[in-house]
GROMACS .gro file of C-alpha atoms in nm:
model
  307
    1UNK     CA    1  -3.901   0.672  -5.100
    2UNK     CA    2  -3.717   0.983  -5.224
    3UNK     CA    3  -4.050   1.162  -5.273
    4UNK     CA    4  -4.148   1.077  -4.915
    5UNK     CA    5  -3.819   1.215  -4.778
    6UNK     CA    6  -3.857   1.530  -4.990
    7UNK     CA    7  -4.206   1.588  -4.856
    8UNK     CA    8  -4.079   1.555  -4.500
    9UNK     CA    9  -3.802   1.812  -4.568
   10UNK     CA   10  -4.049   2.062  -4.721
   11UNK     CA   11  -4.316   2.027  -4.453
   12UNK     CA   12  -4.317   2.330  -4.215
   13UNK     CA   13  -4.175   2.265  -3.874
   14UNK     CA   14  -4.429   2.284  -3.596
   15UNK     CA   15  -4.378   2.603  -3.392
   16UNK     CA   16  -4.235   2.556  -3.050
   17UNK     CA   17  -4.478   2.616  -2.769
   18UNK     CA   18  -4.418   2.960  -2.611
   19UNK     CA   19  -4.286   2.957  -2.260
   20UNK     CA   20  -4.511   3.056  -1.970
   21UNK     CA   21  -4.287   3.360  -1.910
   22UNK     CA   22  -4.322   3.467  -2.271
   23UNK     CA   23  -4.698   3.436  -2.258
   24UNK     CA   24  -4.709   3.647  -1.942
   25UNK     CA   25  -4.493   3.918  -2.099
   26UNK     CA   26  -4.711   3.929  -2.408
   27UNK     CA   27  -5.030   3.949  -2.202
   28UNK     CA   28  -4.884   4.226  -1.986
   29UNK     CA   29  -4.785   4.428  -2.290
   30UNK     CA   30  -5.131   4.389  -2.440
   31UNK     CA   31  -5.296   4.487  -2.111
   32UNK     CA   32  -5.069   4.792  -2.083
   33UNK     CA   33  -5.168   4.912  -2.428
   34UNK     CA   34  -5.533   4.855  -2.343
   35UNK     CA   35  -5.511   5.045  -2.016
   36UNK     CA   36  -5.334   5.334  -2.185
   37UNK     CA   37  -5.604   5.352  -2.449
   38UNK     CA   38  -5.887   5.333  -2.198
   39UNK     CA   39  -5.739   5.546  -1.919
   40UNK     CA   40  -5.973   5.836  -1.833
   41UNK     CA   41  -5.844   6.154  -1.988
   42UNK     CA   42  -5.566   5.985  -2.186
   43UNK     CA   43  -5.712   6.094  -2.518
   44UNK     CA   44  -5.809   6.435  -2.376
   45UNK     CA   45  -5.451   6.500  -2.260
   46UNK     CA   46  -5.326   6.408  -2.604
   47UNK     CA   47  -5.579   6.643  -2.763
   48UNK     CA   48  -5.516   6.931  -2.522
   49UNK     CA   49  -5.172   6.954  -2.359
   50UNK     CA   50  -5.286   7.249  -2.143
   51UNK     CA   51  -5.524   7.057  -1.920
   52UNK     CA   52  -5.411   7.073  -1.559
   53UNK     CA   53  -5.546   6.878  -1.265
   54UNK     CA   54  -5.803   6.597  -1.241
   55UNK     CA   55  -6.140   6.595  -1.415
   56UNK     CA   56  -6.352   6.862  -1.243
   57UNK     CA   57  -6.669   6.804  -1.045
   58UNK     CA   58  -6.911   7.050  -0.894
   59UNK     CA   59  -6.756   6.977  -0.556
   60UNK     CA   60  -6.401   7.035  -0.681
   61UNK     CA   61  -6.474   7.376  -0.838
   62UNK     CA   62  -6.660   7.492  -0.528
   63UNK     CA   63  -6.384   7.378  -0.293
   64UNK     CA   64  -6.168   7.638  -0.122
   65UNK     CA   65  -5.858   7.457  -0.248
   66UNK     CA   66  -5.780   7.249  -0.555
   67UNK     CA   67  -5.544   6.956  -0.609
   68UNK     CA   68  -5.217   7.153  -0.630
   69UNK     CA   69  -5.006   7.248  -0.330
   70UNK     CA   70  -4.911   7.616  -0.362
   71UNK     CA   71  -4.647   7.859  -0.253
   72UNK     CA   72  -4.619   8.236  -0.277
   73UNK     CA   73  -4.358   8.504  -0.321
   74UNK     CA   74  -4.375   8.876  -0.255
   75UNK     CA   75  -4.276   9.132  -0.517
   76UNK     CA   76  -4.159   9.467  -0.382
   77UNK     CA   77  -4.279   9.786  -0.547
   78UNK     CA   78  -3.914   9.894  -0.545
   79UNK     CA   79  -3.820   9.604  -0.773
   80UNK     CA   80  -4.071   9.675  -1.048
   81UNK     CA   81  -4.192   9.957  -1.270
   82UNK     CA   82  -4.535  10.026  -1.408
   83UNK     CA   83  -4.730   9.889  -1.110
   84UNK     CA   84  -4.705   9.870  -0.733
   85UNK     CA   85  -4.570   9.520  -0.664
   86UNK     CA   86  -4.778   9.236  -0.524
   87UNK     CA   87  -4.786   8.866  -0.441
   88UNK     CA   88  -4.744   8.572  -0.678
   89UNK     CA   89  -4.919   8.246  -0.591
   90UNK     CA   90  -4.816   7.936  -0.785
   91UNK     CA   91  -4.838   7.554  -0.786
   92UNK     CA   92  -4.525   7.405  -0.632
   93UNK     CA   93  -4.518   7.107  -0.868
   94UNK     CA   94  -4.337   7.133  -1.201
   95UNK     CA   95  -4.435   6.783  -1.314
   96UNK     CA   96  -4.715   6.911  -1.538
   97UNK     CA   97  -4.506   7.171  -1.716
   98UNK     CA   98  -4.604   7.537  -1.741
   99UNK     CA   99  -4.929   7.698  -1.629
  100UNK     CA  100  -5.156   7.971  -1.756
  101UNK     CA  101  -5.150   8.291  -1.550
  102UNK     CA  102  -5.385   8.567  -1.436
  103UNK     CA  103  -5.314   8.909  -1.284
  104UNK     CA  104  -5.575   9.063  -1.051
  105UNK     CA  105  -5.613   9.433  -0.962
  106UNK     CA  106  -5.788   9.574  -0.654
  107UNK     CA  107  -6.038   9.860  -0.669
  108UNK     CA  108  -6.042  10.229  -0.586
  109UNK     CA  109  -5.864  10.312  -0.255
  110UNK     CA  110  -5.795   9.941  -0.204
  111UNK     CA  111  -5.484   9.725  -0.174
  112UNK     CA  112  -5.404   9.376  -0.296
  113UNK     CA  113  -5.518   9.239   0.040
  114UNK     CA  114  -5.878   9.304  -0.071
  115UNK     CA  115  -5.854   9.043  -0.347
  116UNK     CA  116  -5.586   8.818  -0.192
  117UNK     CA  117  -5.833   8.533  -0.127
  118UNK     CA  118  -5.839   8.458  -0.499
  119UNK     CA  119  -5.461   8.395  -0.509
  120UNK     CA  120  -5.425   8.057  -0.341
  121UNK     CA  121  -5.774   7.950  -0.443
  122UNK     CA  122  -5.706   7.979  -0.816
  123UNK     CA  123  -5.339   7.877  -0.792
  124UNK     CA  124  -5.435   7.549  -0.624
  125UNK     CA  125  -5.646   7.468  -0.930
  126UNK     CA  126  -5.350   7.504  -1.166
  127UNK     CA  127  -5.275   7.871  -1.240
  128UNK     CA  128  -5.003   8.120  -1.156
  129UNK     CA  129  -5.186   8.413  -0.994
  130UNK     CA  130  -5.048   8.762  -0.935
  131UNK     CA  131  -5.248   8.991  -0.703
  132UNK     CA  132  -5.108   9.340  -0.740
  133UNK     CA  133  -5.101   9.676  -0.571
  134UNK     CA  134  -5.145   9.975  -0.798
  135UNK     CA  135  -4.915  10.275  -0.818
  136UNK     CA  136  -5.160  10.471  -0.605
  137UNK     CA  137  -5.491  10.368  -0.453
  138UNK     CA  138  -5.662  10.645  -0.653
  139UNK     CA  139  -5.559  10.523  -1.000
  140UNK     CA  140  -5.839  10.521  -1.257
  141UNK     CA  141  -5.939  10.223  -1.477
  142UNK     CA  142  -5.726  10.318  -1.779
  143UNK     CA  143  -5.418  10.338  -1.554
  144UNK     CA  144  -5.509  10.011  -1.382
  145UNK     CA  145  -5.540   9.847  -1.723
  146UNK     CA  146  -5.186   9.950  -1.813
  147UNK     CA  147  -5.064   9.830  -1.474
  148UNK     CA  148  -5.225   9.490  -1.525
  149UNK     CA  149  -5.033   9.455  -1.851
  150UNK     CA  150  -4.708   9.572  -1.688
  151UNK     CA  151  -4.758   9.309  -1.419
  152UNK     CA  152  -4.816   9.039  -1.681
  153UNK     CA  153  -4.494   9.141  -1.855
  154UNK     CA  154  -4.302   9.129  -1.529
  155UNK     CA  155  -4.455   8.791  -1.443
  156UNK     CA  156  -4.358   8.631  -1.774
  157UNK     CA  157  -4.022   8.801  -1.831
  158UNK     CA  158  -3.855   8.886  -1.501
  159UNK     CA  159  -4.025   8.716  -1.208
  160UNK     CA  160  -3.867   8.426  -1.019
  161UNK     CA  161  -4.150   8.199  -1.142
  162UNK     CA  162  -4.135   8.301  -1.509
  163UNK     CA  163  -4.029   7.951  -1.618
  164UNK     CA  164  -4.352   7.814  -1.470
  165UNK     CA  165  -4.569   8.043  -1.684
  166UNK     CA  166  -4.689   7.991  -2.040
  167UNK     CA  167  -4.670   8.347  -2.176
  168UNK     CA  168  -4.920   8.262  -2.450
  169UNK     CA  169  -5.198   8.180  -2.200
  170UNK     CA  170  -5.274   8.487  -1.990
  171UNK     CA  171  -5.578   8.657  -1.839
  172UNK     CA  172  -5.678   8.956  -1.626
  173UNK     CA  173  -5.926   9.014  -1.345
  174UNK     CA  174  -6.007   9.308  -1.122
  175UNK     CA  175  -6.251   9.451  -0.871
  176UNK     CA  176  -6.437   9.781  -0.917
  177UNK     CA  177  -6.196  10.021  -1.093
  178UNK     CA  178  -5.968   9.720  -1.124
  179UNK     CA  179  -6.255   9.547  -1.304
  180UNK     CA  180  -6.282   9.847  -1.535
  181UNK     CA  181  -5.906   9.815  -1.574
  182UNK     CA  182  -5.939   9.452  -1.682
  183UNK     CA  183  -6.160   9.566  -1.971
  184UNK     CA  184  -5.903   9.833  -2.062
  185UNK     CA  185  -5.625   9.573  -2.059
  186UNK     CA  186  -5.822   9.334  -2.279
  187UNK     CA  187  -5.894   9.616  -2.525
  188UNK     CA  188  -5.524   9.703  -2.547
  189UNK     CA  189  -5.392   9.348  -2.569
  190UNK     CA  190  -5.618   9.131  -2.781
  191UNK     CA  191  -5.396   8.824  -2.729
  192UNK     CA  192  -5.531   8.785  -2.373
  193UNK     CA  193  -5.734   8.467  -2.333
  194UNK     CA  194  -5.976   8.577  -2.059
  195UNK     CA  195  -6.101   8.885  -1.874
  196UNK     CA  196  -6.320   8.897  -1.563
  197UNK     CA  197  -6.435   9.235  -1.426
  198UNK     CA  198  -6.582   9.189  -1.075
  199UNK     CA  199  -6.848   9.455  -1.000
  200UNK     CA  200  -6.653   9.666  -1.245
  201UNK     CA  201  -6.657  10.047  -1.264
  202UNK     CA  202  -6.570  10.249  -1.571
  203UNK     CA  203  -6.696  10.568  -1.736
  204UNK     CA  204  -6.659  10.392  -2.073
  205UNK     CA  205  -6.970  10.177  -2.123
  206UNK     CA  206  -6.903  10.036  -2.471
  207UNK     CA  207  -6.656   9.758  -2.540
  208UNK     CA  208  -6.721   9.649  -2.896
  209UNK     CA  209  -6.342   9.643  -2.955
  210UNK     CA  210  -6.284   9.349  -2.719
  211UNK     CA  211  -6.171   9.018  -2.867
  212UNK     CA  212  -6.103   8.848  -2.533
  213UNK     CA  213  -6.361   8.605  -2.387
  214UNK     CA  214  -6.513   8.805  -2.101
  215UNK     CA  215  -6.714   8.711  -1.794
  216UNK     CA  216  -6.882   9.021  -1.646
  217UNK     CA  217  -6.977   8.979  -1.278
  218UNK     CA  218  -7.226   9.222  -1.123
  219UNK     CA  219  -7.413   9.239  -0.793
  220UNK     CA  220  -7.787   9.302  -0.757
  221UNK     CA  221  -7.732   9.527  -0.452
  222UNK     CA  222  -7.441   9.730  -0.593
  223UNK     CA  223  -7.492  10.101  -0.523
  224UNK     CA  224  -7.138  10.207  -0.618
  225UNK     CA  225  -7.138  10.058  -0.970
  226UNK     CA  226  -7.504   9.963  -1.023
  227UNK     CA  227  -7.548   9.687  -1.278
  228UNK     CA  228  -7.789   9.901  -1.482
  229UNK     CA  229  -7.517  10.157  -1.552
  230UNK     CA  230  -7.204   9.941  -1.541
  231UNK     CA  231  -7.200   9.560  -1.565
  232UNK     CA  232  -7.507   9.525  -1.787
  233UNK     CA  233  -7.404   9.783  -2.049
  234UNK     CA  234  -7.049   9.643  -2.039
  235UNK     CA  235  -7.185   9.300  -2.125
  236UNK     CA  236  -7.439   9.417  -2.381
  237UNK     CA  237  -7.177   9.619  -2.569
  238UNK     CA  238  -6.944   9.322  -2.618
  239UNK     CA  239  -6.945   9.183  -2.974
  240UNK     CA  240  -7.217   8.928  -3.041
  241UNK     CA  241  -6.960   8.692  -3.190
  242UNK     CA  242  -6.749   8.696  -2.872
  243UNK     CA  243  -6.760   8.427  -2.606
  244UNK     CA  244  -6.911   8.626  -2.320
  245UNK     CA  245  -7.123   8.586  -2.008
  246UNK     CA  246  -7.298   8.801  -1.751
  247UNK     CA  247  -7.328   8.674  -1.394
  248UNK     CA  248  -7.536   8.882  -1.153
  249UNK     CA  249  -7.489   8.783  -0.789
  250UNK     CA  250  -7.799   8.767  -0.572
  251UNK     CA  251  -7.799   8.936  -0.231
  252UNK     CA  252  -7.460   9.088  -0.303
  253UNK     CA  253  -7.301   9.432  -0.283
  254UNK     CA  254  -7.024   9.616  -0.464
  255UNK     CA  255  -6.777   9.480  -0.209
  256UNK     CA  256  -6.880   9.114  -0.222
  257UNK     CA  257  -6.569   9.027  -0.433
  258UNK     CA  258  -6.350   9.143  -0.142
  259UNK     CA  259  -6.434   8.831   0.061
  260UNK     CA  260  -6.414   8.462  -0.019
  261UNK     CA  261  -6.717   8.380  -0.233
  262UNK     CA  262  -6.795   8.036  -0.373
  263UNK     CA  263  -7.008   8.158  -0.664
  264UNK     CA  264  -6.744   8.405  -0.784
  265UNK     CA  265  -6.469   8.145  -0.748
  266UNK     CA  266  -6.669   7.868  -0.918
  267UNK     CA  267  -6.752   8.060  -1.233
  268UNK     CA  268  -6.426   8.254  -1.250
  269UNK     CA  269  -6.232   7.928  -1.228
  270UNK     CA  270  -6.449   7.765  -1.493
  271UNK     CA  271  -6.406   8.066  -1.723
  272UNK     CA  272  -6.028   8.076  -1.679
  273UNK     CA  273  -5.997   7.701  -1.731
  274UNK     CA  274  -6.218   7.706  -2.038
  275UNK     CA  275  -6.045   7.995  -2.214
  276UNK     CA  276  -5.689   8.017  -2.078
  277UNK     CA  277  -5.636   7.641  -2.076
  278UNK     CA  278  -5.888   7.559  -2.350
  279UNK     CA  279  -6.007   7.292  -2.106
  280UNK     CA  280  -6.346   7.186  -2.236
  281UNK     CA  281  -6.399   6.967  -1.929
  282UNK     CA  282  -6.519   7.290  -1.762
  283UNK     CA  283  -6.772   7.372  -2.034
  284UNK     CA  284  -7.034   7.172  -1.842
  285UNK     CA  285  -7.039   7.440  -1.568
  286UNK     CA  286  -7.096   7.724  -1.816
  287UNK     CA  287  -7.325   7.559  -2.072
  288UNK     CA  288  -7.617   7.513  -2.049
  289UNK     CA  289  -7.639   7.854  -1.884
  290UNK     CA  290  -7.656   7.838  -1.503
  291UNK     CA  291  -8.007   7.899  -1.375
  292UNK     CA  292  -8.111   8.157  -1.114
  293UNK     CA  293  -8.057   8.030  -0.759
  294UNK     CA  294  -8.006   8.149  -0.405
  295UNK     CA  295  -7.676   8.307  -0.512
  296UNK     CA  296  -7.742   8.385  -0.881
  297UNK     CA  297  -7.993   8.656  -0.972
  298UNK     CA  298  -7.931   8.621  -1.345
  299UNK     CA  299  -7.692   8.458  -1.589
  300UNK     CA  300  -7.668   8.539  -1.960
  301UNK     CA  301  -7.425   8.419  -2.221
  302UNK     CA  302  -7.364   8.250  -2.553
  303UNK     CA  303  -7.367   7.871  -2.561
  304UNK     CA  304  -7.202   7.665  -2.683
  305UNK     CA  305  -6.876   7.859  -2.673
  306UNK     CA  306  -6.689   7.896  -2.998
  307UNK     CA  307  -6.325   7.937  -2.889
   0.00000   0.00000   0.00000
């Protein structure tokens, strides 16, 4: 009898059945973990904190506006030194943290209005964009290169939107002599993440010093800076180890970058995203190399990219 009682005392008590509410809570927690693990882009965001905006599609990178609402602020030439003022375009949301930034220079005899279309277009995709005026409309590429860097310094250190900018993720663009200036800027400041000369002009044809991923954009009908004496030698002189590309627009002129252009915007955006934001979701639009089309006469480059 004592042995029987002892056995009853030592036997494990049956666990109480969990309440319906408890079961629901447990199931919800499990489902939440599962959804977090499976959510599109969840792992990518963890791997790359610089991704901004939804996963890109061909339609989204060709659109005239991206997913971010934007605002703009004017910068007076009287309030700055080293360049001629300009306009800053930026995403209004601060929910995603800071953004990479790009400064864009106009060409010879031109004002920022000639490249203003790129401001809201790129900003709405998740960049802070500064289209600038130069000190004079006659400034040469080396001067424009210095002015691009002065504008970047102003943007990251003194501007009203400086807290929205990640100063470690910067790029430069420019048209004509401004394009030549973007090469000069990249040569001087090797920490830049991207450079895009648009139908660039420069008396210097060799750029083996560059360490910045560079997309050279030329135009098959350019008579001011013909690709054979400007964009092509620029591209060919870049180091073989550098991430680089050459896009030649079909049916285009030297002044094509002065108007809204889907091909320029599509590949410029993809280049900036890939190298300023390290957003490999945009690699699909650059590699494999785009093929000739109604708007592309030629595209060269190294694939896959190494940066």
